[in-house]
Short mmCIF file of C-alpha atoms in Angstrom, two decimals:
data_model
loop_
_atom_site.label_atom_id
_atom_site.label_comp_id
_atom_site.label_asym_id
_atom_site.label_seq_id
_atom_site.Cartn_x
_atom_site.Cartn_y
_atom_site.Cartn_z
CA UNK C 53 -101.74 -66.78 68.70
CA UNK C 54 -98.78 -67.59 70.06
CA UNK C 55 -96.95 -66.55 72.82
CA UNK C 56 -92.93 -65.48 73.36
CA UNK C 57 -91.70 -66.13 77.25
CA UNK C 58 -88.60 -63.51 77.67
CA UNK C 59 -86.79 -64.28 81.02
CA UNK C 60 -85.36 -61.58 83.11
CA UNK C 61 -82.13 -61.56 85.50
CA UNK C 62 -83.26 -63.38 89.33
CA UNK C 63 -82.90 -60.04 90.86
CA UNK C 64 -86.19 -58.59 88.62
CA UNK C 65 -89.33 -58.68 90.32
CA UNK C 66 -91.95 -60.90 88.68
CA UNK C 67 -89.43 -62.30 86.57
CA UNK C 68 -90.95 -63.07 83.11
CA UNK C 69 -92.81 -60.94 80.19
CA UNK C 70 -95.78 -62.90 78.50
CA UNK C 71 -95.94 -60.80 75.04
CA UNK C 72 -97.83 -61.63 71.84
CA UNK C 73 -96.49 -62.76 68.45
CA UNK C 74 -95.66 -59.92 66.58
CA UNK C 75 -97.40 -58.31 64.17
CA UNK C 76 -95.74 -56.73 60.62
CA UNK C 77 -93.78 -53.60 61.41
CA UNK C 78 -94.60 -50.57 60.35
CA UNK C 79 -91.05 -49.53 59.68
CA UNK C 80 -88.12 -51.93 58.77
CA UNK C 81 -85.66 -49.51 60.65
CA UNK C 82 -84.10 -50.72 64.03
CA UNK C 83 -82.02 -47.54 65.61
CA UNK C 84 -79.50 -48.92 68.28
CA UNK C 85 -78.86 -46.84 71.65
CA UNK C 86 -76.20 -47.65 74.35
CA UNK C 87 -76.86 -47.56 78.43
CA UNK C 88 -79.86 -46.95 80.42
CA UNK C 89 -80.50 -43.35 80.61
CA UNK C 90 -83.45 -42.04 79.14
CA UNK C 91 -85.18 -45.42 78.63
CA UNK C 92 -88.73 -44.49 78.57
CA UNK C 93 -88.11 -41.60 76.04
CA UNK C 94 -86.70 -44.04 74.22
CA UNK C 95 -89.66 -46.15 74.33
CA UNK C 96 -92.16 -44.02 74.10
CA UNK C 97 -90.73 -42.42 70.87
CA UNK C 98 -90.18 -45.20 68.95
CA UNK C 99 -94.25 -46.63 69.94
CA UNK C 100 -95.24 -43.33 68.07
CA UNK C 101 -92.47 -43.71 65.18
CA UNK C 102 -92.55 -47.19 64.76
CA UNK C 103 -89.14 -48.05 64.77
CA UNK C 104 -87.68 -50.72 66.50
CA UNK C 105 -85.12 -50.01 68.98
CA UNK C 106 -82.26 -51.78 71.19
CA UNK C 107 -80.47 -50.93 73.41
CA UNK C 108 -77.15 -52.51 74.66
CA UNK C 109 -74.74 -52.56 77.55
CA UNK C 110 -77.66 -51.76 80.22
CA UNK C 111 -75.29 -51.31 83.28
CA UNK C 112 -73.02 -54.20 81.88
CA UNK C 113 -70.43 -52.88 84.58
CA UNK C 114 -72.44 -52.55 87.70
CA UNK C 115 -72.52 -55.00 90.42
CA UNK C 116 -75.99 -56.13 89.73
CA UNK C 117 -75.82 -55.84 86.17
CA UNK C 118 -79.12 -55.13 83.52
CA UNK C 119 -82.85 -54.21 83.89
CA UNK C 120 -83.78 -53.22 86.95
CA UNK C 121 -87.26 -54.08 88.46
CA UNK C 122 -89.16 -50.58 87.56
CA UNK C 123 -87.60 -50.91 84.17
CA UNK C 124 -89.07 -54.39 83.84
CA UNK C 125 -92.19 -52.89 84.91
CA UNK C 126 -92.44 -50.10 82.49
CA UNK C 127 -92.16 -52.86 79.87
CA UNK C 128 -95.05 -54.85 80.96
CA UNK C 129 -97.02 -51.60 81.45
CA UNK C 130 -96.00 -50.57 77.35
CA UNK C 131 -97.21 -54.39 76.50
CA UNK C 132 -100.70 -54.00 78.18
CA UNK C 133 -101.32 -50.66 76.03
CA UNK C 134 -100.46 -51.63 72.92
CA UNK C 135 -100.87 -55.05 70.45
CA UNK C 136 -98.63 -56.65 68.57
CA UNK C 137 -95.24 -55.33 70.50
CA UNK C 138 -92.37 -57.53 71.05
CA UNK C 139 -90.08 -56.96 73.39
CA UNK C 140 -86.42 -59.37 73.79
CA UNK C 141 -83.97 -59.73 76.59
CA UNK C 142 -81.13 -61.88 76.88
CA UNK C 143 -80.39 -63.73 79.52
CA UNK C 144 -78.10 -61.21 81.73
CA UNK C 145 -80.84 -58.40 80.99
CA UNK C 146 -78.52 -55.75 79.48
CA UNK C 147 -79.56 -55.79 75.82
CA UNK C 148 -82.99 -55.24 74.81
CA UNK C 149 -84.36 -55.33 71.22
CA UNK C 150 -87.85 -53.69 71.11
CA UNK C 151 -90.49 -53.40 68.23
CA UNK C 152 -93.57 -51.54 68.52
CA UNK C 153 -97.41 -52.70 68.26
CA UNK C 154 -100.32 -50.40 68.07
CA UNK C 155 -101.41 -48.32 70.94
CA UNK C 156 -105.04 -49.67 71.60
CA UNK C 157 -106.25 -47.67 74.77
CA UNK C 158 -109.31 -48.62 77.01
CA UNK C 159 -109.88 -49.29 80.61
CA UNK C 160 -106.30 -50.75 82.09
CA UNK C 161 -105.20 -51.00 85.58
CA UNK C 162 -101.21 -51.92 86.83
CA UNK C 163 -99.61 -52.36 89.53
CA UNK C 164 -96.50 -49.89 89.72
CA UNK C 165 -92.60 -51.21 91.07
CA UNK C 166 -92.18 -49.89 94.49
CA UNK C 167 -89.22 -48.85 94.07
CA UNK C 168 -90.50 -45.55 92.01
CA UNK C 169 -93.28 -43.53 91.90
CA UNK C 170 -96.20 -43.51 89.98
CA UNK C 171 -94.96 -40.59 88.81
CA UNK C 172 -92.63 -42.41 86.72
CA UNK C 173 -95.26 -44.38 84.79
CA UNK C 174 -97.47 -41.13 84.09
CA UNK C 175 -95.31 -39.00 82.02
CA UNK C 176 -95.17 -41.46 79.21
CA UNK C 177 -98.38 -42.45 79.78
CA UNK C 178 -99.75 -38.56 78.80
CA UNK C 179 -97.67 -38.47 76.02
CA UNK C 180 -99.08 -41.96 74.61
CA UNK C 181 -102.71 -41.37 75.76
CA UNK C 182 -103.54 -39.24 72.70
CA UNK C 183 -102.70 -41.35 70.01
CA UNK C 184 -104.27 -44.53 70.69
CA UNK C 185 -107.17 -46.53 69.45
CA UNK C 186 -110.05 -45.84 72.25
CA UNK C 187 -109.81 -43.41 75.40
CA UNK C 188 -107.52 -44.37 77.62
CA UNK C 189 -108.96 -45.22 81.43
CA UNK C 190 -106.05 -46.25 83.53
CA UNK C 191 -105.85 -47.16 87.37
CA UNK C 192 -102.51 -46.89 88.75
CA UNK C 193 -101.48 -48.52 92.36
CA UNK C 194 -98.15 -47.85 94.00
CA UNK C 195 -96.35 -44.94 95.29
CA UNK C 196 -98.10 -41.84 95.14
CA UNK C 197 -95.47 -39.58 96.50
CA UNK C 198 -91.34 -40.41 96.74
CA UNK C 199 -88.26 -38.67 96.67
CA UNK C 200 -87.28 -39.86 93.25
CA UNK C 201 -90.21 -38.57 91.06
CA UNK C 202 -92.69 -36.18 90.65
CA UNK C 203 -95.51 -36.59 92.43
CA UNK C 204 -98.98 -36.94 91.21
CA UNK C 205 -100.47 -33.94 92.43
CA UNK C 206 -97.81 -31.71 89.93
CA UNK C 207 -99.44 -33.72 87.47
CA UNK C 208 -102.76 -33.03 88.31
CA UNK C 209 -102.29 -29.41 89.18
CA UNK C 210 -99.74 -28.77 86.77
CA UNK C 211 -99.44 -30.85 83.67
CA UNK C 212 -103.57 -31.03 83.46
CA UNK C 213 -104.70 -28.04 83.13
CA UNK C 214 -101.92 -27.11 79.96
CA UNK C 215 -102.67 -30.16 78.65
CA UNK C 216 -106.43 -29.24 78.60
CA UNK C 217 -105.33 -26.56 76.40
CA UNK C 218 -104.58 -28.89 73.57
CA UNK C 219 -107.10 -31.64 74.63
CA UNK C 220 -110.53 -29.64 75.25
CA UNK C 221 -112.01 -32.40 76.63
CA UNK C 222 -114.25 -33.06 79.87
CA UNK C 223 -112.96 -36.58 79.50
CA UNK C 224 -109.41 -35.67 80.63
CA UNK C 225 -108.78 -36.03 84.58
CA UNK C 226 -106.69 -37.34 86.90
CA UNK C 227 -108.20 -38.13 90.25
CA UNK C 228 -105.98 -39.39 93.45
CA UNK C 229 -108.51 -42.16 95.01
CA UNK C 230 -105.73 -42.87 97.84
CA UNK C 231 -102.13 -41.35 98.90
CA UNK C 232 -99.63 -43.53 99.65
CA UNK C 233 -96.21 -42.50 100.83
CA UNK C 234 -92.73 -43.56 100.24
CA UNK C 235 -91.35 -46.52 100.62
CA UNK C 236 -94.38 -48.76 101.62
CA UNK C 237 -97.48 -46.59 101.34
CA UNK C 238 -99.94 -48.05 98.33
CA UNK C 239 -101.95 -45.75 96.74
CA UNK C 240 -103.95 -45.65 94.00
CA UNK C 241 -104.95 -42.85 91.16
CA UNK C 242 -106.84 -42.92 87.97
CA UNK C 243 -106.16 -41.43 84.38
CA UNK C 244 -108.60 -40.48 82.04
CA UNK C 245 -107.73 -39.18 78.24
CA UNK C 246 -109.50 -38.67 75.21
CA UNK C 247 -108.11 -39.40 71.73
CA UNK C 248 -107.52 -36.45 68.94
CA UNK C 249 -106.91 -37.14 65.66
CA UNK C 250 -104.55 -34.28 65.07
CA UNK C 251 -102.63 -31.96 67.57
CA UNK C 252 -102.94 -28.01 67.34
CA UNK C 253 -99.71 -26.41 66.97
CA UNK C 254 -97.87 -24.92 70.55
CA UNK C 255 -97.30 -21.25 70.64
CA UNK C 256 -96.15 -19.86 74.26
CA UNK C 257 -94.14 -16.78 73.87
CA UNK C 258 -95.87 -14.32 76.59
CA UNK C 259 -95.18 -15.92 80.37
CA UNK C 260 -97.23 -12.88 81.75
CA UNK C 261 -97.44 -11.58 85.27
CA UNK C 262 -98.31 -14.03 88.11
CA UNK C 263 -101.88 -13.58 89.53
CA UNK C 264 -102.32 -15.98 92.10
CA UNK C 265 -100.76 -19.10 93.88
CA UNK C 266 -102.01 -22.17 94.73
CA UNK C 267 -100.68 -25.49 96.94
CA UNK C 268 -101.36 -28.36 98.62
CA UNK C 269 -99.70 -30.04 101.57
CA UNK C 270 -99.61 -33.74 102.41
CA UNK C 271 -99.06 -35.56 105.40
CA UNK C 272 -98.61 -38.93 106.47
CA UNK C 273 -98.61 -40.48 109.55
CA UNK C 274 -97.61 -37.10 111.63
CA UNK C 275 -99.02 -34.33 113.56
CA UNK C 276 -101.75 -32.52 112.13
CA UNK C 277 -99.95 -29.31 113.53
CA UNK C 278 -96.84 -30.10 110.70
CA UNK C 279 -99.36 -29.09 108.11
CA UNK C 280 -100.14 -25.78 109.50
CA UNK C 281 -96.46 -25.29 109.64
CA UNK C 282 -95.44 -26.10 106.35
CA UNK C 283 -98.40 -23.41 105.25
CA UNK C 284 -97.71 -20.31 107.43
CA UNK C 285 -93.93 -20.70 106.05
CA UNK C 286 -94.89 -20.72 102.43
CA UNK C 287 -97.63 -18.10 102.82
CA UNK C 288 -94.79 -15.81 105.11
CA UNK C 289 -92.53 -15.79 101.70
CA UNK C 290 -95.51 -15.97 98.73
CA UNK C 291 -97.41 -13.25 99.82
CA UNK C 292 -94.34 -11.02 99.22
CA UNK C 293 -94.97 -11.10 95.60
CA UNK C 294 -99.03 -11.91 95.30
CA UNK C 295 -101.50 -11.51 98.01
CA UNK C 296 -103.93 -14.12 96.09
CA UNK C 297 -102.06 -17.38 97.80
CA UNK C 298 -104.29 -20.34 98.88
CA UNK C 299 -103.01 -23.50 100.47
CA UNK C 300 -104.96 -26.66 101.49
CA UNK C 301 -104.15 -30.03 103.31
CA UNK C 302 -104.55 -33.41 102.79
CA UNK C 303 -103.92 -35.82 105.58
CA UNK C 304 -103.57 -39.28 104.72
CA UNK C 305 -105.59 -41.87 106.42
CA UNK C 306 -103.90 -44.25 108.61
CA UNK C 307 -104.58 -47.80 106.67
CA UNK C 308 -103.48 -45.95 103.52
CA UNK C 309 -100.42 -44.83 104.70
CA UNK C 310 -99.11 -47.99 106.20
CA UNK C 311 -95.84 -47.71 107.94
CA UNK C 312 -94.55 -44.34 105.90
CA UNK C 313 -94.66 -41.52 107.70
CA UNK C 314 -93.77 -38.18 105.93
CA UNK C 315 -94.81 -35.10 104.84
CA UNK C 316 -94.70 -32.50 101.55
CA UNK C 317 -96.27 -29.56 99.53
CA UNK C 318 -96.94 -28.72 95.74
CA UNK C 319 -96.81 -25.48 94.81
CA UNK C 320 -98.57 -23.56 91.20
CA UNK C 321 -98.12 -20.48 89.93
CA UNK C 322 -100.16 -19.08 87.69
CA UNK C 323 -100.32 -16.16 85.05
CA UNK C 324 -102.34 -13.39 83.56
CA UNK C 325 -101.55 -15.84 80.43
CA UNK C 326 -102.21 -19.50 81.62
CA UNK C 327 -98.84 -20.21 82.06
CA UNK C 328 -98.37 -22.92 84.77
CA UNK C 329 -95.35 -22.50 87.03
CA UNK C 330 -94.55 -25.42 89.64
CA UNK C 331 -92.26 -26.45 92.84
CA UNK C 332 -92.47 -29.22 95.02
CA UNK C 333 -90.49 -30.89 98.13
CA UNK C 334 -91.02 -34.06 99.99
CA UNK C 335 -89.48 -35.34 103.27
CA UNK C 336 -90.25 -39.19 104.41
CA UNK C 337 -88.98 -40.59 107.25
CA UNK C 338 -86.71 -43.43 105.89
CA UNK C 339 -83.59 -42.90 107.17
CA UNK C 340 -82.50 -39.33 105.42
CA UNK C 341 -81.95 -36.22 107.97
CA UNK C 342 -85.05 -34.70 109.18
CA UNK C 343 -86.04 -31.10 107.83
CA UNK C 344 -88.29 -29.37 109.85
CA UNK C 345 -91.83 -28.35 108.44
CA UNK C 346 -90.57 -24.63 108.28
CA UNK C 347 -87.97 -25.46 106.49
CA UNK C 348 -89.87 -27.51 103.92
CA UNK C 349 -92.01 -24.42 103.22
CA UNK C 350 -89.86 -22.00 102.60
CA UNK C 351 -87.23 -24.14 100.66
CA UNK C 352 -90.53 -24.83 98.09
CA UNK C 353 -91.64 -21.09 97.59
CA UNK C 354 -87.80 -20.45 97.15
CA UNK C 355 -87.68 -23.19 94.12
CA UNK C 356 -90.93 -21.34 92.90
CA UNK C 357 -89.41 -18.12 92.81
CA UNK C 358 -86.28 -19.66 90.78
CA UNK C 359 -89.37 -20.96 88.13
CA UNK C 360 -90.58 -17.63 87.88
CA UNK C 361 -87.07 -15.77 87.54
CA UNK C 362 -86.30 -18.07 84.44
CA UNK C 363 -89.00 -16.29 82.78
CA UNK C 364 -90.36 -19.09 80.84
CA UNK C 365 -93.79 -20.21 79.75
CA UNK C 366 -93.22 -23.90 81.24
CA UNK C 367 -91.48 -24.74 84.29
CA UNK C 368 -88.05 -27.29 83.79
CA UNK C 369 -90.20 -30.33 84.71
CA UNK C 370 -92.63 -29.90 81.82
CA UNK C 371 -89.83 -28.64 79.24
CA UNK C 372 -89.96 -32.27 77.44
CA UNK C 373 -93.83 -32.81 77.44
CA UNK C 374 -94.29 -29.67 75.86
CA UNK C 375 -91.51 -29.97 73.40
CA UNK C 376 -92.91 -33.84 72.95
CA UNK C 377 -96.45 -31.86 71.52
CA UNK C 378 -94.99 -29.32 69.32
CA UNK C 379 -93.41 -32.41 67.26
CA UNK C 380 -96.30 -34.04 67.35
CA UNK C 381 -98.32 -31.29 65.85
CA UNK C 382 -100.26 -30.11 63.05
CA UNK C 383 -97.45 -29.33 60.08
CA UNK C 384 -97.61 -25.44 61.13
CA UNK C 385 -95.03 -23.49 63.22
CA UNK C 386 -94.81 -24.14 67.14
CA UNK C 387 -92.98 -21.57 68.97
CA UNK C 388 -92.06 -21.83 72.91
CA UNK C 389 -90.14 -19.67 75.60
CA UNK C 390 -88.41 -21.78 78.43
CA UNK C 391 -85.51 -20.69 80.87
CA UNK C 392 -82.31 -23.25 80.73
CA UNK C 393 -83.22 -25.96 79.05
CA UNK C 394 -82.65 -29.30 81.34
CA UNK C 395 -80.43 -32.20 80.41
CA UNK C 396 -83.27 -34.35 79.85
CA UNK C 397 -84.66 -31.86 77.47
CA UNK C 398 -81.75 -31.79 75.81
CA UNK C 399 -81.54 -35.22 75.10
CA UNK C 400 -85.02 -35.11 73.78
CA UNK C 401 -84.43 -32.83 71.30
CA UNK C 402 -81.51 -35.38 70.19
CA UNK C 403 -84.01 -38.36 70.04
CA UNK C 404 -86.54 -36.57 67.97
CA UNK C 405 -83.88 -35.96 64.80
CA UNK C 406 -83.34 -39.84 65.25
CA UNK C 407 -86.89 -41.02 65.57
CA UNK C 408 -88.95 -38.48 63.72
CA UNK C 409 -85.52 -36.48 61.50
CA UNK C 410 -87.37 -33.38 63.25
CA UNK C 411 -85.02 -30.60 64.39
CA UNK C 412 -85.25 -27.28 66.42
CA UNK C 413 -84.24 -23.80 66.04
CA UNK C 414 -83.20 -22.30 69.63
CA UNK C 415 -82.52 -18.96 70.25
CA UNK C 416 -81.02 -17.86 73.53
CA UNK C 417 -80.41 -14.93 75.14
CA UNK C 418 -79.19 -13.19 78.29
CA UNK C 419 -81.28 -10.87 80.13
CA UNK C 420 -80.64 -8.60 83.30
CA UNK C 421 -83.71 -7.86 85.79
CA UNK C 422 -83.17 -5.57 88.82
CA UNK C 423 -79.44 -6.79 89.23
CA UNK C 424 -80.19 -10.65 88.79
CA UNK C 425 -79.49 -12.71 85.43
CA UNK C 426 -81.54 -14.69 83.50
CA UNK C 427 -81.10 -16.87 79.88
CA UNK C 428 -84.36 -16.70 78.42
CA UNK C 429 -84.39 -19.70 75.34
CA UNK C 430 -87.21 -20.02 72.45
CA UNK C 431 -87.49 -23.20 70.40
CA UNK C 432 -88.99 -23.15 67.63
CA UNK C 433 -89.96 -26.01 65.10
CA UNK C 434 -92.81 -27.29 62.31
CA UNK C 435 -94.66 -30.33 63.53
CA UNK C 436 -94.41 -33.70 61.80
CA UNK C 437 -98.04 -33.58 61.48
CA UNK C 438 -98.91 -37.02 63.38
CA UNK C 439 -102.14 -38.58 63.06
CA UNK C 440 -103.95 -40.75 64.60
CA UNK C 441 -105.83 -43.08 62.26
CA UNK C 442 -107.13 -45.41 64.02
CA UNK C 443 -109.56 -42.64 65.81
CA UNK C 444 -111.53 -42.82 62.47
CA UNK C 445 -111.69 -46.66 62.59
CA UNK C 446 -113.72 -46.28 65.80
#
């Protein structure tokens, strides 16, 4: 088979893509986007459509225009799941032209940019994990926790356990085998997901009442006493509202931290419903001011109380992933309550009437509660009924 060599600007790390010949597409449609912003939805979208994609004028006016190294990344880490993909860049690296392969799955393992967190990589990683030909076992090395994205532990004590609500499957787990820290730390987590043929539809209307609270805080390279800190903060402003609060620590070892000192906590609420509610701050020591451990806590359980006054039955972080699997689900009704919907959300809901010609009905209203307002939103949509073939092939 042969093989297509796409050269990226000097300034990309690892500087050239080694991408099979592609294979028929499964859709003679190529939609065109302009800019960088919301590249991976972009991506990931048209995977699961099949329709190829480019995008143009990728930070044509910047100093240092084009890709940027975690973008190039991403690519490589899209070619390495799925077969028969092409992917084209010219030579200044800011227009792209990409067309989709099939997803295949299996045991994988890449090495993240360091500029971003893992974080980055995982979100459309759950939302392709599904859908492709044989579970998906992936090993992930790179930053574990950074200022930029969200960390791995609000995926793992988050995004999990409502995923496992769709996915009823002992095979689906993320474990953290090593923490590394911003902006050198390397650490190292692994993925596991089954494949479904076909997913249920989403129905969360009720957020419920919050029963208990749950966190863990993460240090690196600093007193053991700035743990115990950070949790007699939190716990000082969580038990005002639930006495059920548990906090633990994790204290990364020295030869996995490297030279990043820092320190952070992940915070989960959760309901009489299984709704999952989540905050989460991070402080490492490269360069920015220094906020005090006490500081840290209480800031966190303050963002958690914001999640819980919106009143909705997924916190802003997860508003795309669930939105992603009521598209992608049986052809029945999906119905879910959020709180403002987020820019990025928003944007989604634009990319699935291009991709997929799916759109939402949203209904919003404004509620008062004991003197403080709130906009409580429901979408509300019929799933395009994807399914995943190639699960029977197996």
């Amino acid at each position: 088979m042969h093989t297509i060599l796409i050269a990226f600007p000097d300034r990309v790390d690892n500087t050239s893509l080694c991408l099979k010949k592609l294979q028929p597409s499964r859709v003679s449609i190529m939609l065109t986007f302009e800019g960088c912003n919301f590249f991976r939805q972009r991506l990931v979208l048209s995977t699961l459509s099949g329709k190829a994609i480019k995008i143009v004028c990728i930070r044509d006016k910047d100093e240092q225009p084009g890709l940027t190294g975690f973008e190039a990344n991403f690519l490589k880490l899209l070619d390495v799941l799925t077969d028969g993909s092409r992917i084209e860049v010219n030579e200044s690296g800011t227009t792209l032209c990409y067309k989709p392969g099939v997803l295949l799955g299996g045991k994988v393992s890449h090495d993240c940019n360091m500029s971003r967190s893992i974080g980055y990589y995982l979100e459309p990683i759950i939302m392709l994990a599904p859908f492709m030909m044989k579970p998906l076992t992936i090993t992930l090395k790179g930053i574990t926790n950074g200022p930029t994205d969200l960390s791995v532990d609000y995926y793992r004590m988050c995004v999990l356990p409502r995923l496992k609500s769709f996915i009823s499957d002992e095979f689906l787990s993320l474990k953290i085998v090593e923490r590394g820290f911003h902006p050198e730390g390397v650490g190292k987590v692994t993925f596991s997901c089954p494949v479904v043929r076909k997913m249920p539809p989403v129905l969360l209307e009720d957020s419920g009442k919050i029963k208990r609270i749950r966190g863990i805080v993460y240090t690196s390279r600093v007193s053991p006493s700035i743990s115990n800190r950070i949790v007699e903060a939190a716990r000082g402003w969580l038990n005002r509202i639930v006495p059920d609060v548990y906090l633990y620590t994790d204290l990364a070892k020295k030869k996995e931290s490297k030279n990043s000192p820092g320190y952070g906590v992940t915070l989960i609420a959760e309901s009489t419903t299984g709704v999952f509610l989540s905050s989460e701050l991070l402080f490492c020591k490269d360069g920015s001011a220094t906020v005090l451990p006490e500081d840290l806590g209480q800031q966190a359980a303050n963002l958690l109380f914001q999640e819980i006054l919106s009143g909705g039955c997924c916190d802003s972080a997860m508003q795309s992933i669930i939105l992603f699997y009521m598209a992608m689900g049986e052809k029945d009704v999906s119905k879910v309550k959020t709180g403002n919907l987020t820019d990025h959300s928003i944007q989604y809901l634009r990319h699935m009437r291009d991709f997929f010609q799916l759109t939402y009905k949203v209904d919003s209203k404004q509620e008062d509660i004991e003197m403080l307002s709130r906009k409580d939103t429901t979408l509300t949509c019929v799933g395009v009924g994807y399914a995943n073939f190639t699960k029977g092939i197996l």
